[in-house]
XYZ file of C-alpha atoms in Angstrom:
456
model
C 40.531 21.794 24.154
C 38.496 23.069 21.214
C 34.747 22.774 21.512
C 32.097 22.406 18.864
C 29.517 25.143 18.352
C 26.212 24.416 20.059
C 24.424 23.474 16.806
C 27.224 21.092 15.824
C 27.259 19.490 19.293
C 23.514 18.932 19.013
C 23.930 17.431 15.569
C 26.707 15.138 16.788
C 24.562 14.006 19.717
C 21.697 13.250 17.364
C 23.918 11.147 15.089
C 25.385 9.247 18.052
C 21.852 8.193 18.929
C 21.249 6.907 15.398
C 20.849 3.210 14.689
C 22.355 1.806 11.469
C 22.849 5.323 10.150
C 19.243 6.433 10.594
C 17.329 8.069 13.471
C 15.921 5.522 15.903
C 12.509 7.024 15.317
C 12.576 5.730 11.734
C 12.869 2.163 13.021
C 9.980 2.739 15.444
C 7.767 4.040 12.648
C 8.904 1.311 10.251
C 8.366 -1.367 12.911
C 4.831 -0.124 13.543
C 4.171 -0.065 9.797
C 5.597 -3.594 9.485
C 2.998 -5.010 11.857
C 0.238 -2.874 10.382
C 1.032 -4.421 7.002
C 1.274 -7.929 8.435
C -2.265 -7.473 9.736
C -3.572 -5.743 6.586
C -1.993 -7.949 3.929
C -2.711 -11.105 5.908
C -6.391 -10.270 5.872
C -6.316 -8.904 2.323
C -4.779 -12.103 0.908
C -7.753 -14.098 2.193
C -10.634 -11.686 1.690
C -11.748 -12.333 -1.915
C -11.151 -16.074 -1.602
C -13.109 -16.098 1.672
C -16.056 -14.222 0.179
C -16.189 -16.373 -2.976
C -15.514 -19.663 -1.185
C -17.627 -19.227 1.943
C -19.110 -15.941 3.141
C -21.289 -15.033 0.149
C -22.617 -18.561 -0.393
C -26.065 -19.677 0.810
C -25.953 -20.745 4.427
C -23.453 -18.012 5.309
C -24.464 -14.750 3.688
C -27.865 -14.752 5.425
C -26.111 -14.467 8.782
C -24.032 -11.364 7.956
C -25.631 -8.417 9.764
C -26.719 -5.720 7.302
C -25.477 -7.508 4.190
C -28.846 -7.566 2.413
C -29.034 -3.776 2.638
C -25.396 -3.416 1.588
C -25.950 -5.647 -1.441
C -29.051 -3.728 -2.530
C -27.116 -0.438 -2.407
C -24.211 -1.832 -4.449
C -26.446 -3.520 -7.023
C -28.545 -0.371 -7.222
C -25.483 1.209 -8.832
C -23.979 -1.741 -10.709
C -26.996 -3.910 -11.492
C -27.288 -7.559 -10.400
C -23.929 -9.154 -9.563
C -22.799 -12.752 -9.377
C -21.079 -13.956 -6.216
C -17.661 -13.468 -7.844
C -18.464 -9.995 -9.156
C -19.985 -8.967 -5.810
C -16.851 -10.164 -4.005
C -14.624 -8.176 -6.378
C -16.751 -5.045 -5.930
C -16.906 -5.425 -2.142
C -13.144 -5.850 -2.024
C -12.684 -2.778 -4.233
C -14.903 -0.672 -1.975
C -13.117 -1.883 1.153
C -9.583 -1.282 -0.124
C -10.681 1.991 -1.696
C -12.019 3.291 1.604
C -8.888 2.034 3.394
C -6.991 4.468 1.185
C -9.633 7.238 1.320
C -9.868 7.695 5.078
C -6.164 8.619 5.569
C -6.882 12.030 4.040
C -9.423 12.599 6.833
C -7.172 10.946 9.408
C -4.249 13.144 8.373
C -6.421 16.250 8.662
C -7.580 15.179 12.149
C -3.962 14.594 13.199
C -2.831 17.931 11.745
C -5.626 19.998 13.238
C -6.949 18.347 16.375
C -5.464 15.284 18.055
C -1.806 15.388 17.011
C -0.261 12.518 15.087
C 0.660 10.274 18.008
C -2.845 10.089 19.466
C -4.307 9.553 15.993
C -1.952 6.602 15.381
C -2.824 5.038 18.732
C -6.572 5.360 18.140
C -6.181 3.972 14.640
C -4.245 0.924 15.843
C -6.889 0.182 18.486
C -9.721 0.384 15.935
C -7.868 -1.848 13.479
C -7.142 -4.438 16.170
C -10.851 -4.558 17.049
C -11.735 -4.841 13.359
C -9.472 -7.823 12.748
C -10.881 -9.697 15.719
C -14.441 -8.916 14.555
C -13.648 -10.885 11.386
C -13.657 -14.015 13.542
C -17.449 -14.070 13.121
C -19.527 -14.040 9.940
C -22.171 -11.867 11.587
C -19.815 -8.954 12.258
C -18.161 -8.977 8.801
C -19.394 -5.527 7.739
C -18.705 -4.053 11.191
C -15.168 -5.453 10.970
C -14.585 -3.775 7.619
C -15.901 -0.468 9.004
C -13.557 -0.603 12.019
C -10.605 -1.438 9.772
C -11.429 1.432 7.408
C -11.717 4.008 10.214
C -8.603 2.722 11.975
C -6.491 2.736 8.817
C -7.495 6.329 8.184
C -6.153 7.525 11.512
C -3.052 5.324 11.503
C -1.843 5.714 7.921
C -2.719 9.375 7.651
C -0.353 10.126 10.524
C 2.303 7.392 10.732
C 4.306 7.929 7.530
C 3.832 11.708 7.855
C 6.175 11.576 10.873
C 9.109 10.285 8.802
C 9.920 13.684 7.279
C 10.000 15.289 10.741
C 12.992 13.117 11.677
C 15.269 14.844 9.157
C 16.480 18.370 8.587
C 15.980 19.837 5.130
C 18.747 18.652 2.825
C 19.638 15.567 4.876
C 20.800 12.977 2.303
C 19.534 10.154 4.531
C 15.968 11.264 3.952
C 15.868 9.761 0.433
C 16.940 6.359 1.762
C 14.517 6.625 4.696
C 11.441 6.289 2.502
C 12.952 3.285 0.739
C 13.695 1.658 4.109
C 10.181 2.489 5.273
C 8.816 0.668 2.243
C 11.044 -2.311 3.044
C 9.014 -2.638 6.261
C 5.789 -2.415 4.268
C 6.897 -5.134 1.884
C 8.377 -7.367 4.544
C 4.963 -7.335 6.224
C 3.293 -8.024 2.873
C 5.626 -11.018 2.429
C 5.190 -12.573 5.868
C 1.449 -12.126 6.200
C 0.036 -14.138 3.257
C 2.317 -17.094 4.048
C 1.142 -17.267 7.653
C -2.544 -16.494 7.104
C -2.691 -18.685 3.991
C -1.199 -21.613 5.923
C -3.545 -21.063 8.883
C -6.601 -20.794 6.650
C -5.596 -24.006 4.842
C -4.757 -25.965 7.984
C -7.616 -24.668 10.156
C -10.168 -22.192 8.823
C -10.571 -18.664 7.479
C -11.198 -17.116 10.885
C -7.951 -18.450 12.321
C -6.084 -16.597 9.584
C -7.987 -13.419 10.357
C -7.232 -13.846 14.073
C -3.486 -13.846 13.359
C -3.937 -10.521 11.572
C -5.536 -9.104 14.715
C -2.581 -10.106 16.887
C -0.243 -8.559 14.319
C -1.910 -5.168 14.687
C -1.782 -5.482 18.469
C 1.997 -5.992 18.295
C 2.287 -2.915 16.070
C 0.487 -0.863 18.717
C 2.944 -2.078 21.373
C 5.962 -1.205 19.176
C 4.648 2.342 18.720
C 3.981 2.813 22.437
C 7.400 1.544 23.495
C 9.224 3.729 20.948
C 7.483 7.034 21.732
C 10.634 8.717 23.099
C 12.400 8.361 19.741
C 9.672 10.089 17.727
C 9.573 13.750 16.657
C 7.653 16.246 18.827
C 3.943 15.865 18.268
C 1.761 18.460 16.613
C -0.799 20.122 18.848
C -4.050 21.930 18.391
C -2.384 25.164 19.551
C 0.258 24.834 16.865
C -2.434 24.311 14.270
C -4.020 27.667 15.082
C -0.883 29.644 14.280
C -0.009 28.112 10.934
C 1.674 30.316 8.374
C -0.220 31.420 5.278
C 0.634 29.353 2.225
C 3.000 31.077 -0.203
C 2.688 31.201 -3.975
C 5.334 28.475 -4.311
C 3.402 26.333 -1.813
C 0.276 26.607 -3.951
C 2.323 25.919 -7.074
C 3.674 22.665 -5.628
C 0.192 21.655 -4.480
C -0.940 22.231 -8.070
C 1.907 20.019 -9.291
C 0.802 17.234 -6.968
C -2.735 17.613 -8.348
C -1.386 17.017 -11.872
C 0.453 13.859 -10.755
C -2.652 12.569 -8.977
C -4.536 11.130 -12.032
C -1.400 9.224 -13.047
C -1.286 7.717 -9.565
C -4.852 6.512 -10.082
C -3.832 4.787 -13.327
C -0.959 3.024 -11.588
C -2.996 1.874 -8.606
C -5.850 0.573 -10.793
C -3.444 -2.038 -12.142
C -1.762 -2.667 -8.767
C -5.100 -3.016 -6.965
C -6.124 -5.766 -9.352
C -3.129 -7.799 -8.132
C -4.780 -7.763 -4.682
C -8.226 -8.496 -6.098
C -8.962 -10.540 -9.239
C -5.385 -11.776 -9.523
C -6.111 -14.277 -6.733
C -8.936 -15.745 -8.833
C -6.689 -15.815 -11.916
C -4.062 -17.719 -9.914
C -6.714 -20.161 -8.712
C -8.030 -20.806 -12.225
C -5.060 -20.378 -14.594
C -1.833 -21.209 -12.753
C -0.265 -24.587 -12.075
C 0.187 -24.485 -8.300
C 1.485 -28.027 -7.867
C 5.108 -28.621 -6.887
C 5.488 -32.396 -6.784
C 2.807 -33.578 -4.373
C 2.491 -30.166 -2.678
C -0.226 -27.702 -3.687
C 0.861 -24.097 -3.129
C -1.870 -22.117 -1.282
C -3.211 -19.298 -3.476
C -2.477 -16.563 -0.878
C 1.220 -17.441 -0.996
C 1.462 -15.740 -4.375
C 0.640 -12.499 -2.555
C 3.759 -13.101 -0.467
C 5.818 -12.845 -3.653
C 4.388 -9.377 -4.140
C 5.782 -8.479 -0.733
C 9.257 -9.995 -1.028
C 9.991 -9.013 -4.645
C 10.673 -5.310 -3.878
C 13.046 -6.322 -1.081
C 14.956 -8.553 -3.522
C 15.259 -5.938 -6.257
C 15.668 -2.845 -4.045
C 19.431 -3.152 -3.280
C 20.255 -3.413 -6.978
C 18.185 -0.375 -7.894
C 19.335 1.741 -4.956
C 22.872 0.967 -6.146
C 21.895 1.829 -9.719
C 20.411 5.169 -8.657
C 23.533 6.090 -6.671
C 25.750 5.095 -9.590
C 23.592 7.251 -11.883
C 23.669 10.113 -9.358
C 27.473 10.113 -9.335
C 27.358 10.627 -13.107
C 24.540 13.176 -13.022
C 22.209 10.746 -14.799
C 19.819 9.644 -12.041
C 16.176 10.143 -13.089
C 14.363 12.680 -10.939
C 11.098 11.872 -9.176
C 8.963 12.556 -12.265
C 11.206 10.399 -14.439
C 11.090 7.539 -11.948
C 7.298 7.695 -11.757
C 7.010 7.469 -15.555
C 9.460 4.548 -15.659
C 7.481 2.795 -12.918
C 4.269 3.011 -14.936
C 5.979 1.655 -18.065
C 7.519 -1.301 -16.233
C 4.260 -2.165 -14.464
C 2.475 -2.087 -17.824
C 5.017 -4.638 -19.036
C 4.146 -6.821 -16.036
C 0.418 -6.695 -16.824
C 1.187 -7.570 -20.455
C 3.238 -10.515 -19.153
C 0.092 -11.884 -17.466
C -1.839 -11.339 -20.694
C 0.702 -13.542 -22.514
C 0.293 -16.470 -20.062
C -1.978 -18.514 -22.417
C 0.919 -18.789 -24.878
C 2.948 -20.814 -22.352
C 0.045 -22.701 -20.765
C -0.215 -26.488 -20.907
C -3.096 -28.607 -22.151
C -4.904 -27.954 -18.855
C -4.913 -24.205 -19.569
C -2.584 -23.461 -16.647
C 0.621 -21.428 -16.918
C 3.798 -22.520 -15.092
C 4.259 -21.229 -11.558
C 7.487 -19.529 -12.633
C 5.466 -17.335 -15.004
C 3.784 -15.745 -11.974
C 7.121 -15.466 -10.160
C 8.526 -13.534 -13.131
C 5.430 -11.297 -13.134
C 5.997 -10.339 -9.491
C 9.626 -9.466 -10.163
C 8.732 -7.328 -13.209
C 5.765 -5.564 -11.660
C 7.613 -4.827 -8.436
C 10.457 -3.129 -10.259
C 7.701 -0.832 -11.506
C 6.332 -0.560 -7.985
C 9.795 0.370 -6.659
C 10.069 3.205 -9.163
C 6.578 4.444 -8.352
C 5.178 3.835 -4.853
C 8.019 5.022 -2.563
C 8.794 7.891 -4.940
C 5.211 9.165 -4.970
C 5.039 9.030 -1.163
C 8.344 10.888 -0.880
C 7.110 13.467 -3.400
C 4.053 14.243 -1.265
C 5.990 14.202 2.008
C 8.772 16.508 0.782
C 6.870 18.900 -1.508
C 3.851 19.480 0.734
C 3.789 22.595 2.948
C 4.646 21.514 6.528
C 1.280 22.662 7.869
C -0.546 20.389 5.402
C 1.876 17.466 5.271
C -0.375 14.972 7.055
C -3.381 15.993 4.978
C -1.535 15.771 1.654
C 0.101 12.459 2.546
C -3.495 11.349 3.021
C -4.285 12.677 -0.467
C -1.505 10.420 -1.753
C -3.502 7.468 -0.405
C -6.672 8.931 -1.918
C -5.400 7.934 -5.371
C -5.616 4.307 -4.277
C -9.200 4.929 -3.117
C -10.356 5.960 -6.573
C -8.247 3.254 -8.194
C -9.677 0.512 -5.976
C -13.260 1.558 -6.657
C -12.527 1.499 -10.387
C -10.597 -1.775 -10.250
C -13.439 -3.364 -8.291
C -15.811 -2.468 -11.118
C -13.330 -3.636 -13.750
C -12.962 -6.880 -11.807
C -16.564 -7.674 -12.683
C -15.488 -7.910 -16.342
C -13.230 -10.861 -15.508
C -16.183 -13.230 -15.978
C -16.988 -11.913 -19.463
C -13.497 -11.144 -20.849
C -10.781 -13.678 -21.526
C -7.694 -13.233 -19.298
C -5.546 -11.886 -22.148
C -7.875 -8.984 -22.881
C -8.462 -8.383 -19.164
C -4.775 -7.916 -18.374
C -4.053 -5.987 -21.579
C -6.754 -3.522 -20.518
C -4.835 -2.899 -17.290
C -1.523 -2.648 -19.147
C -3.035 0.092 -21.321
C -4.343 2.009 -18.301
C -1.064 2.133 -16.367
C 1.055 2.537 -19.505
C -1.119 5.444 -20.647
C -0.631 7.138 -17.273
C 3.132 6.841 -17.617
C 3.046 8.314 -21.124
C 1.001 11.286 -19.919
C 3.478 11.907 -17.110
C 6.431 11.770 -19.501
C 4.762 14.404 -21.687
C 4.169 16.676 -18.679
C 7.599 16.135 -17.130
C 9.190 19.477 -18.080
C 6.525 21.810 -16.606
C 6.231 19.624 -13.508
C 9.968 19.837 -12.868
C 9.747 23.630 -12.956
C 6.841 23.606 -10.515
C 8.567 21.359 -7.962
C 11.839 23.277 -8.254
C 10.087 26.494 -7.212
């Protein structure tokens, strides 16, 4: 009987252990990310509404430990802020730091702890942070725990996806799309549950659900350890190869893409921030006798990519068969253009509003479909770009840099959110359309040299 060479037998054994055509480790990582996002987006959907509607009002804000000092530091930079502007800025700082700390967390995982230990520590910190939100007094401590935990978890969780695949494995391209399905499924489930709990009970009940979500994510990761790639170790970090000229060239290419990422995430971050207030004030949320909870609109932002993804994955494969599929740079530019269209769609809402100044609910539904086509062309592609073009010894760190774009964007969008009180909604959303659209135009102009850099 003929036998397979050793390498082929190993490959066949690996594929026999696959689940639904992908390594089982992908489903472990995606399952952990799913519950991380259920916890994160569940809390995020409530945060601005909670601050504006309760926490920052007299009778509550005095009880938040350290908030007077925090407010004086923020207003020392921005000047005096109203409750709404302070909530928008606080949210921007929080989300910004959530996306800043992964660059440090990735570096810690690369150099010291290994990625598995970093993920476990991050999940524990995030679980503690969500439960600390059950009390007004520990609000700032809760945000700090969530920020530190997200840095360790996100800087090291998605970085493990690439290690599941050999170079040139066609499944790798689909893996990042599937990984983002988990992210968006969590973003869909969470606002529905936490919004319903906050409406039926109170804010803290919604936050408590987010804490249990992160705890489940920790359990999923622990149970699935045997399916994950070998962990990095401190000893391995010592013997890393020197970066080649092509490595530095690709790092330079990622640095050029980085400002465009900031432009995209400025507009996207506003959907998590001021958009909730716009929905509250300018959208007709009544369906018969039922009033749709504001956080449920955030659920649309989670489910929309899942709805449009099969069609666009099919489109990309059809284009690939004809040699016409846009490359990563082309997809990023298209994503910016489409998201700019979505922001312009919000700006046009007054033209379809009724006498009460409220746009139809379907107008917001259409916005989420448009903007998430842009998101699909941009977010998974940018993550894949960093994960596949980074030198292996710096992959965790540079995946963290990918999140760093959202840090800068969230800080900026928090400041721009303060203009919502002084600008009419049309001008406010057109400003964001110009920012993300301008980033896409810049990327299109730089496409040719960037393609040469990443092909090196």
